[in-house]
mmCIF file of C-alpha atoms in Angstrom:
data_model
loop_
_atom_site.group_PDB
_atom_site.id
_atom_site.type_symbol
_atom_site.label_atom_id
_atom_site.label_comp_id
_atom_site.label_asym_id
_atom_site.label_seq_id
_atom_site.Cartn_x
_atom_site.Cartn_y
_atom_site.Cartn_z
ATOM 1 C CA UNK D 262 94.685 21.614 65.571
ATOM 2 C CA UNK D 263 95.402 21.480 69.179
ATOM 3 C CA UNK D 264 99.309 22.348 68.656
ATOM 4 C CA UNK D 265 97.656 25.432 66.860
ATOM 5 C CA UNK D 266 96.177 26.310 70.246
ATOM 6 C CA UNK D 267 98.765 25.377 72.149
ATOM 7 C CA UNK D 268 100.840 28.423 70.492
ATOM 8 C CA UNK D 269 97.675 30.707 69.977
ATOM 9 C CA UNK D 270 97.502 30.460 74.098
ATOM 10 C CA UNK D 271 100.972 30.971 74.134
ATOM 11 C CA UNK D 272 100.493 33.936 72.618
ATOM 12 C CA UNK D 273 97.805 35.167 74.460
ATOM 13 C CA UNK D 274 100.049 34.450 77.637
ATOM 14 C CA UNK D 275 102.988 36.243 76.232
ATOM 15 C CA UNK D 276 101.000 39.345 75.639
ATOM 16 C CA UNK D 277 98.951 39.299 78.803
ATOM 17 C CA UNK D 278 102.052 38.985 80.468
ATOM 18 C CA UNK D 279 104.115 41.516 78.205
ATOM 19 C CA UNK D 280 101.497 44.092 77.848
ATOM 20 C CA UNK D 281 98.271 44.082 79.282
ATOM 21 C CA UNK D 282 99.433 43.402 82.961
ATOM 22 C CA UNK D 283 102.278 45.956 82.942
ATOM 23 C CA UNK D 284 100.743 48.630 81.396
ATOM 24 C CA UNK D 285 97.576 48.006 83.409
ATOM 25 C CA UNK D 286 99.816 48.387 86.543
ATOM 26 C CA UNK D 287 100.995 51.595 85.118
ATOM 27 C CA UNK D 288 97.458 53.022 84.102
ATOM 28 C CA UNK D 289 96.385 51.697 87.733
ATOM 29 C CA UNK D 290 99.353 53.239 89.580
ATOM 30 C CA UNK D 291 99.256 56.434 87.402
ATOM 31 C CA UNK D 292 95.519 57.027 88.269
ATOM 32 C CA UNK D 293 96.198 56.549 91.687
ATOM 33 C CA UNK D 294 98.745 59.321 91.684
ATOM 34 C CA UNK D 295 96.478 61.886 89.661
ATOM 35 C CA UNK D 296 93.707 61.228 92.699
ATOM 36 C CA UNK D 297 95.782 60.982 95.535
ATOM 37 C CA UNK D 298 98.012 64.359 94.346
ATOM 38 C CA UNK D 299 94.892 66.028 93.677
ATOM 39 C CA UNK D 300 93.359 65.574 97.006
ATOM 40 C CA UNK D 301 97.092 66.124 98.473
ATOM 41 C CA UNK D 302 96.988 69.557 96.351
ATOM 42 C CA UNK D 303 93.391 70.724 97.502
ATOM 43 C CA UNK D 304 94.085 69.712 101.536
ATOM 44 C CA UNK D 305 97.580 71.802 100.807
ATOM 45 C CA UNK D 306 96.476 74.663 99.508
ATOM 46 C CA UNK D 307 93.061 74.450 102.039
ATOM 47 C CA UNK D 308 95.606 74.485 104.716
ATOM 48 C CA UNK D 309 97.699 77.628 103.312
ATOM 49 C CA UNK D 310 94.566 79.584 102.897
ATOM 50 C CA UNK D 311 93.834 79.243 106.064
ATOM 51 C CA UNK D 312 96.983 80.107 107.680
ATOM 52 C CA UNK D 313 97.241 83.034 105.277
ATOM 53 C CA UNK D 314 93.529 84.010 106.100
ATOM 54 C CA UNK D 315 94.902 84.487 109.988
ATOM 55 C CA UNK D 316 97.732 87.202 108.381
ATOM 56 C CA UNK D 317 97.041 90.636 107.641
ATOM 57 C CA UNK D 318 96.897 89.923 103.770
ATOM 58 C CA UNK D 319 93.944 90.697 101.846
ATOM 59 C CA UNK D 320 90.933 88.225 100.999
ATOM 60 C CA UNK D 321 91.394 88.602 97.196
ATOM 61 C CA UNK D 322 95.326 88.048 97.598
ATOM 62 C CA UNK D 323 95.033 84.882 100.010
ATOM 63 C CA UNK D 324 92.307 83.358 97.587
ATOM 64 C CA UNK D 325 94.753 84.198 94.566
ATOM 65 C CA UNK D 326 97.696 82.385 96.367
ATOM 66 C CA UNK D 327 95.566 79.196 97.325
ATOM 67 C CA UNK D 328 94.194 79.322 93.985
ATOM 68 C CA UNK D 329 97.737 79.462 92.545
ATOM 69 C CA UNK D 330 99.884 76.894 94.740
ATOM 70 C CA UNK D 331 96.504 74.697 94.293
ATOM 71 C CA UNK D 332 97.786 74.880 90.232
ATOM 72 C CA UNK D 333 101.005 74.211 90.614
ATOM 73 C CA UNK D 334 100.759 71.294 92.849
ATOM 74 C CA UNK D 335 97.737 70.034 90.058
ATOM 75 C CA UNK D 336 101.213 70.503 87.341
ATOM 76 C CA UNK D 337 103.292 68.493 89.276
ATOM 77 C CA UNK D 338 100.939 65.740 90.198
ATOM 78 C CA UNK D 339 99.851 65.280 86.414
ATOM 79 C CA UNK D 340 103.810 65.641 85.304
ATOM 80 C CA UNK D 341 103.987 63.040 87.755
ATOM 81 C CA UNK D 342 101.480 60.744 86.600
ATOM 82 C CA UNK D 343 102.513 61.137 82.989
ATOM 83 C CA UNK D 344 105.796 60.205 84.073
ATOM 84 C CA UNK D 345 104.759 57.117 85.230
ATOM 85 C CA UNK D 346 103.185 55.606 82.201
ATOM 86 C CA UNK D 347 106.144 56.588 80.484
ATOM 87 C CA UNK D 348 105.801 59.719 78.791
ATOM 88 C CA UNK D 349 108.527 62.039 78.530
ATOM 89 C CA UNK D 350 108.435 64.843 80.562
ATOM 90 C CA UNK D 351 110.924 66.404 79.795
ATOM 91 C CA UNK D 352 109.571 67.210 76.603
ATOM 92 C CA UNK D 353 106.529 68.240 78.646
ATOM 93 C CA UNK D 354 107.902 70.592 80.867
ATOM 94 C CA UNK D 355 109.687 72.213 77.538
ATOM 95 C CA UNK D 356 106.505 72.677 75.993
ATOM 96 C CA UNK D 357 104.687 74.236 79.150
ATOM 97 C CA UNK D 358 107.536 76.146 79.203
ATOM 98 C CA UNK D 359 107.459 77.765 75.683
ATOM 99 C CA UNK D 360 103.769 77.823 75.715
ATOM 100 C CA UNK D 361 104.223 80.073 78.874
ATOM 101 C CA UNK D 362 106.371 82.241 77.043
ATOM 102 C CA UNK D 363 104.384 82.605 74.166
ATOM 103 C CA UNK D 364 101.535 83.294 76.748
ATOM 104 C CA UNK D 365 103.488 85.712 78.806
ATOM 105 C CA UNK D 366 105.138 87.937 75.359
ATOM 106 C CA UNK D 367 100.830 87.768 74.328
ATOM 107 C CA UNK D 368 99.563 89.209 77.644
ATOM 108 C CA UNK D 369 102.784 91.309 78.712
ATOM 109 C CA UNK D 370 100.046 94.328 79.619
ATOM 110 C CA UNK D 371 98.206 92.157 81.355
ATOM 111 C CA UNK D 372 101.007 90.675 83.114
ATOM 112 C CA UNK D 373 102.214 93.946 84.309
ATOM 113 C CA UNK D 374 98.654 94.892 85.782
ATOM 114 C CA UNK D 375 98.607 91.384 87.399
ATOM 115 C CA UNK D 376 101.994 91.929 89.115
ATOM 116 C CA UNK D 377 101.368 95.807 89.971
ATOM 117 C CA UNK D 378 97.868 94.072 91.400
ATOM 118 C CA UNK D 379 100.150 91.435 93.305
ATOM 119 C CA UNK D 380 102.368 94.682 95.074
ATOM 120 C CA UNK D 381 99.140 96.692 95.797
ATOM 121 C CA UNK D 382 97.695 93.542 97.871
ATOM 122 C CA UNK D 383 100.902 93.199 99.717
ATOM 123 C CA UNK D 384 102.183 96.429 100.235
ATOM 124 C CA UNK D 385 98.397 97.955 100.820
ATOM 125 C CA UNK D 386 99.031 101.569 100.036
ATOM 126 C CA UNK D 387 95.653 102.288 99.914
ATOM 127 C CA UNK D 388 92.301 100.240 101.591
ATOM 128 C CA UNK D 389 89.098 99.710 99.780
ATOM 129 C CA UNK D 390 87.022 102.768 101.051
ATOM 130 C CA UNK D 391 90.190 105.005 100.970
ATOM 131 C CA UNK D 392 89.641 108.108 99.060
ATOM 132 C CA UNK D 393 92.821 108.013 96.720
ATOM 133 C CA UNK D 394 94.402 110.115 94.074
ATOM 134 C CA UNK D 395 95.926 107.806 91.386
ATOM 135 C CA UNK D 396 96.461 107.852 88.004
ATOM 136 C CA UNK D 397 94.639 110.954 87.622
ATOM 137 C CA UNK D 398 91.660 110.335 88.956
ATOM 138 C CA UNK D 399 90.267 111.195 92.819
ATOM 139 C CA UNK D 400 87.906 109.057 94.281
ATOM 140 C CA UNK D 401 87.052 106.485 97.097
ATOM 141 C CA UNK D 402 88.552 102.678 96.761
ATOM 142 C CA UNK D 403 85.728 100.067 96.100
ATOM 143 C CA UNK D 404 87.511 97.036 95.497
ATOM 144 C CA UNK D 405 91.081 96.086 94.489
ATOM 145 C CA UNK D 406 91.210 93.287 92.008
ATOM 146 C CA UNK D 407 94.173 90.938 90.937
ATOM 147 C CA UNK D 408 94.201 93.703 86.977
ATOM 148 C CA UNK D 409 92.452 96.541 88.049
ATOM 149 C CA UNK D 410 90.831 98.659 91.110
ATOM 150 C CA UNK D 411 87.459 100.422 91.113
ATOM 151 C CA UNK D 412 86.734 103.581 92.498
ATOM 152 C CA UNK D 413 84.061 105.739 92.822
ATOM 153 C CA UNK D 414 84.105 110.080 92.408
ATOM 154 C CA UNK D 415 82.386 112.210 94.318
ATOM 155 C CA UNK D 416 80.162 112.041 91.737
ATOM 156 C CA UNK D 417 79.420 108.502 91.793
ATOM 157 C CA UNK D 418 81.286 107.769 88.828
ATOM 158 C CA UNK D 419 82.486 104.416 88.813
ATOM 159 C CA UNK D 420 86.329 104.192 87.381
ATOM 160 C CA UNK D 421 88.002 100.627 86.476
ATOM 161 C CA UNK D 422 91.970 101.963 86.501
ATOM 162 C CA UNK D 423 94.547 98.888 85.793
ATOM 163 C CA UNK D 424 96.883 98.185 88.388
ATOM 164 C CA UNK D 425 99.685 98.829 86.293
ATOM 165 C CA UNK D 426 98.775 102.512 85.896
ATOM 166 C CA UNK D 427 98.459 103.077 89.830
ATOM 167 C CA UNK D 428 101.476 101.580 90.662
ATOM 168 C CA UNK D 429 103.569 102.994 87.908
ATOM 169 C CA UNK D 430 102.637 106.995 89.563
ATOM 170 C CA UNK D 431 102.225 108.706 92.735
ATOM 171 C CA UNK D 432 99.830 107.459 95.037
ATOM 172 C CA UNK D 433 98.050 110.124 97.373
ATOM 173 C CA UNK D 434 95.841 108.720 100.100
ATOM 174 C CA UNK D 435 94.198 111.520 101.985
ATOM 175 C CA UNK D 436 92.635 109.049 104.718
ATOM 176 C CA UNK D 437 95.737 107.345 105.793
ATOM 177 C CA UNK D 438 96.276 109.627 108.351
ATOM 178 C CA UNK D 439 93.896 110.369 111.376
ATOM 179 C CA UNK D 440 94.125 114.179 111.270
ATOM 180 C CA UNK D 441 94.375 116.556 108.028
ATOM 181 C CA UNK D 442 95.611 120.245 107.559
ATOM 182 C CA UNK D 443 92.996 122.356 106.062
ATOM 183 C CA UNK D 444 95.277 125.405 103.834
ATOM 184 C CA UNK D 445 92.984 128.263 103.029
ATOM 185 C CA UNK D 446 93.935 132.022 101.743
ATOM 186 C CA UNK D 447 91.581 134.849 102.993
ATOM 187 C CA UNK D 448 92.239 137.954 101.484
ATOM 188 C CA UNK D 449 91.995 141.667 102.450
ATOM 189 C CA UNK D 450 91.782 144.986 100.571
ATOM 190 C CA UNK D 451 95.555 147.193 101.968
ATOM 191 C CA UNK D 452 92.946 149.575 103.526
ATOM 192 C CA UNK D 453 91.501 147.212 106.351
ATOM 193 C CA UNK D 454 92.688 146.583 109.603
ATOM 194 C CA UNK D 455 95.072 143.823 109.357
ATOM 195 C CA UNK D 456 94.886 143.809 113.312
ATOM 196 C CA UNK D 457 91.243 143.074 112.912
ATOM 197 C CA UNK D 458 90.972 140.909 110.485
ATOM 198 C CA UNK D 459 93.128 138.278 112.353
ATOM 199 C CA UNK D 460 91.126 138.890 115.702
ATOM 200 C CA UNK D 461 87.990 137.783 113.803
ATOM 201 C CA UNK D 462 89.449 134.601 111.872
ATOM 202 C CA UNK D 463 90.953 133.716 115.163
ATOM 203 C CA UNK D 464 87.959 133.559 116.984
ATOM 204 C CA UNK D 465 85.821 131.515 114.400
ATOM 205 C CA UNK D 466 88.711 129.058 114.620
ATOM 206 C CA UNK D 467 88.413 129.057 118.308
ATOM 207 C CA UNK D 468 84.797 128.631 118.558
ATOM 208 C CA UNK D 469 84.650 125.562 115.873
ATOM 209 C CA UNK D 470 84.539 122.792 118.238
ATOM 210 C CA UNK D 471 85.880 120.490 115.424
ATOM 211 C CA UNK D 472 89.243 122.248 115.197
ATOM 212 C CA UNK D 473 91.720 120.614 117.088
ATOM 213 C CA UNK D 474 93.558 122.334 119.282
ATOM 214 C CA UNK D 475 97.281 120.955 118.679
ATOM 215 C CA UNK D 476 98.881 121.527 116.183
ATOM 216 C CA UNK D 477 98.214 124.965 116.865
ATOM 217 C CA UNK D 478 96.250 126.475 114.163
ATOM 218 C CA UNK D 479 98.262 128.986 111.894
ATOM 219 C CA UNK D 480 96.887 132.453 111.379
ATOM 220 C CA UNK D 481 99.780 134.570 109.510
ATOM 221 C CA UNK D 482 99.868 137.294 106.795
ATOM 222 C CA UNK D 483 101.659 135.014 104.334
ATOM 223 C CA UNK D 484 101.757 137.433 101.603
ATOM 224 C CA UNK D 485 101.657 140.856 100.094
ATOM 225 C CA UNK D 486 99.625 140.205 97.200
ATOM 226 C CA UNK D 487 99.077 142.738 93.751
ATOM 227 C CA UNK D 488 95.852 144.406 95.101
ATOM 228 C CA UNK D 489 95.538 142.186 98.389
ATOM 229 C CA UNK D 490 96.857 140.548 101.726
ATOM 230 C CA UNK D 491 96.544 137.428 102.004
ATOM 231 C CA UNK D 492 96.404 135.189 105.305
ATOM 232 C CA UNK D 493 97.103 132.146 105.647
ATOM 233 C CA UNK D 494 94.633 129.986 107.637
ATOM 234 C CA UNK D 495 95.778 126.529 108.524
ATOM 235 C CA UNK D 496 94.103 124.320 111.133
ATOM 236 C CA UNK D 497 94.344 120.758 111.786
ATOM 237 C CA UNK D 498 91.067 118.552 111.898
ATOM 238 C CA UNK D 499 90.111 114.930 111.849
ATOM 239 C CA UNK D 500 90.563 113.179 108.923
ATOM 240 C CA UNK D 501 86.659 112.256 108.520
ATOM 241 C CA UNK D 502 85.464 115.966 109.237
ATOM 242 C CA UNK D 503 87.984 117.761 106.333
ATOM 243 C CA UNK D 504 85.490 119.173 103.733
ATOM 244 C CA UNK D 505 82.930 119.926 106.632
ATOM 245 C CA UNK D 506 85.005 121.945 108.205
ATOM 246 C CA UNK D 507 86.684 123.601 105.392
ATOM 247 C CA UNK D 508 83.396 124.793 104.122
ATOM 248 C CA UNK D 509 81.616 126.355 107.457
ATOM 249 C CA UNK D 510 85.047 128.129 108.322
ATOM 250 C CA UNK D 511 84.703 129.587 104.719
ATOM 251 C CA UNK D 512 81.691 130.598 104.833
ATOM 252 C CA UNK D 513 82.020 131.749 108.969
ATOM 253 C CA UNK D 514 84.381 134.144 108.250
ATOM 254 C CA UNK D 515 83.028 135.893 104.743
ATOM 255 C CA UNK D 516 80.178 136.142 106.803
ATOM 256 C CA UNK D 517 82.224 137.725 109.682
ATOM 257 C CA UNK D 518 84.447 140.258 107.434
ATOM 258 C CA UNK D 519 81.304 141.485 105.901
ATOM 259 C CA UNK D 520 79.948 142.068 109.343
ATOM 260 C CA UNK D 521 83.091 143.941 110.267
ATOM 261 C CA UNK D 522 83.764 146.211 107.261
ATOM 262 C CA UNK D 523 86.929 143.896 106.227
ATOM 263 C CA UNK D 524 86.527 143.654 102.153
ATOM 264 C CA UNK D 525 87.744 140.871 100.064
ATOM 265 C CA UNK D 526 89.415 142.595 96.843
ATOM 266 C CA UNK D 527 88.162 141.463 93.051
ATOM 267 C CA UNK D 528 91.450 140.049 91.287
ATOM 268 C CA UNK D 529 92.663 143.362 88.655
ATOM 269 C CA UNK D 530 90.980 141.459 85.763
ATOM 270 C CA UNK D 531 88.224 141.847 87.931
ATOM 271 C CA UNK D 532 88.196 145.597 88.635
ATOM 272 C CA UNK D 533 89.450 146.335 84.806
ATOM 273 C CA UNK D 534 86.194 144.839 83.891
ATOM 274 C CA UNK D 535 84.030 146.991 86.108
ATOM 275 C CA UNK D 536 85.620 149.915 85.306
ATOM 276 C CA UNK D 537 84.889 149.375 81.922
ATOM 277 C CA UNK D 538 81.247 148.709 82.201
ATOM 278 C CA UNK D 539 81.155 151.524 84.193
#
């Protein structure tokens, strides 16, 4: 009986010593990695974030990166810690790799939003409260997200457009600039006074206080139109004070030809018609 302890503890010994001790040294040591890289990978990417937050990026795109280096450290720590109890990672890594691709091919529209998103952060063509004309649609810039961007109309319409679609087409951002050009066409009947009519748009531009005065506003018979001529009126405001402006000069000098006997001429369709009714 006792020699069949003897060799039962023997046993017991060899596969203590065998087993349970070296693979408890691996499970130990492997743990140890997966909680030391993971607090290694959240002071990292704490630390890039806040570097990046001291750049001129945008909040989304810094929160993306951190988010993303913060993943790929997280990879290689577990890659790491399944390497140390012994599991191939090479076959790993192949696997994450063709599961990427499989991922990628699935969500190639979504991809290309994600990477037009990426460029729009960067490269900042436009700012959120920009008023923008992109992808067919006019409106100011609410927020620019990693897939899409939302705008609102002047209509408070609220557009989602995907990043893919903006970036893809012309891009026209009417409050990059400080100052605007207003281009408006006033036209007169062949019978007035061309002489006169510029002496009264000229001074409405000069008394709006909002015009400014270089570049010097152009006044100019720009054409010799079918049943009119037409002026050219093109002043330069601030950016901000566009469509204010553009109205009250419209409306200034209608007000101001009627006053002074200068007609605007109906279009021929126009005068066709009235004759007709007539």
């Amino acid at each position: 009986m006792f020699e069949f302890l003897n060799v039962d503890e023997a046993q017991a010994v060899a596969i203590y010593s065998k087993y349970i001790v070296p693979w408890s040294l691996k499970i130990l040591l492997a743990l140890l990695i997966f909680l030391i890289g993971q607090l290694a990978a959240k002071i990292i990417s704490s630390m890039v974030g806040k570097l990046l937050s001291h750049t001129k990026l945008d909040t989304i795109l810094v929160d993306f990166i951190q988010s993303l280096l913060r993943a790929l450290l997280m990879i290689i720590v577990i890659i790491a810690a399944l390497d140390q109890l012994g599991v191939n990672t090479n076959s790993v890594i192949a696997i994450l790799g063709a599961a990427g691709l499989a991922i990628g091919l699935a969500l190639q529209g979504s991809l290309q939003n994600f990477a037009a998103g990426f460029m729009l952060l960067i490269f900042r063509p436009f700012k959120a409260g920009d008023f923008v004309e992109a992808a067919g649609t006019a409106g100011n810039i609410e927020k620019i997200g990693i897939f899409s961007t939302t705008m609102y109309t002047g209509d408070n319409k609220e557009v989602i457009i995907p990043n893919g679609t903006i970036y893809s087409g012309n891009i026209v951002n009417y409050s990059k600039r400080a100052t605007r050009r207003i281009d408006m066409i006033f036209s007169i009947s062949y019978g007035d006074d061309i002489r006169l009519a510029r002496d009264v748009i000229a001074s409405i531009i000069k008394e709006e206080p909002r015009i400014l005065a270089e570049p010097t506003p152009l006044i100019a018979v720009g054409e010799l139109a079918v049943n009119s001529v037409n002026f050219f009126v093109r002043p330069w405001v601030k950016t901000e004070e566009y469509w204010d402006v553009k109205f009250t000069i419209t409306e200034k000098i209608k007000l101001a030809f009627d006053a002074n006997g200068i007609t605007i001429p109906f279009p021929p369709i126009h005068t066709q018609a009235i004759k007709a009714a007539e």
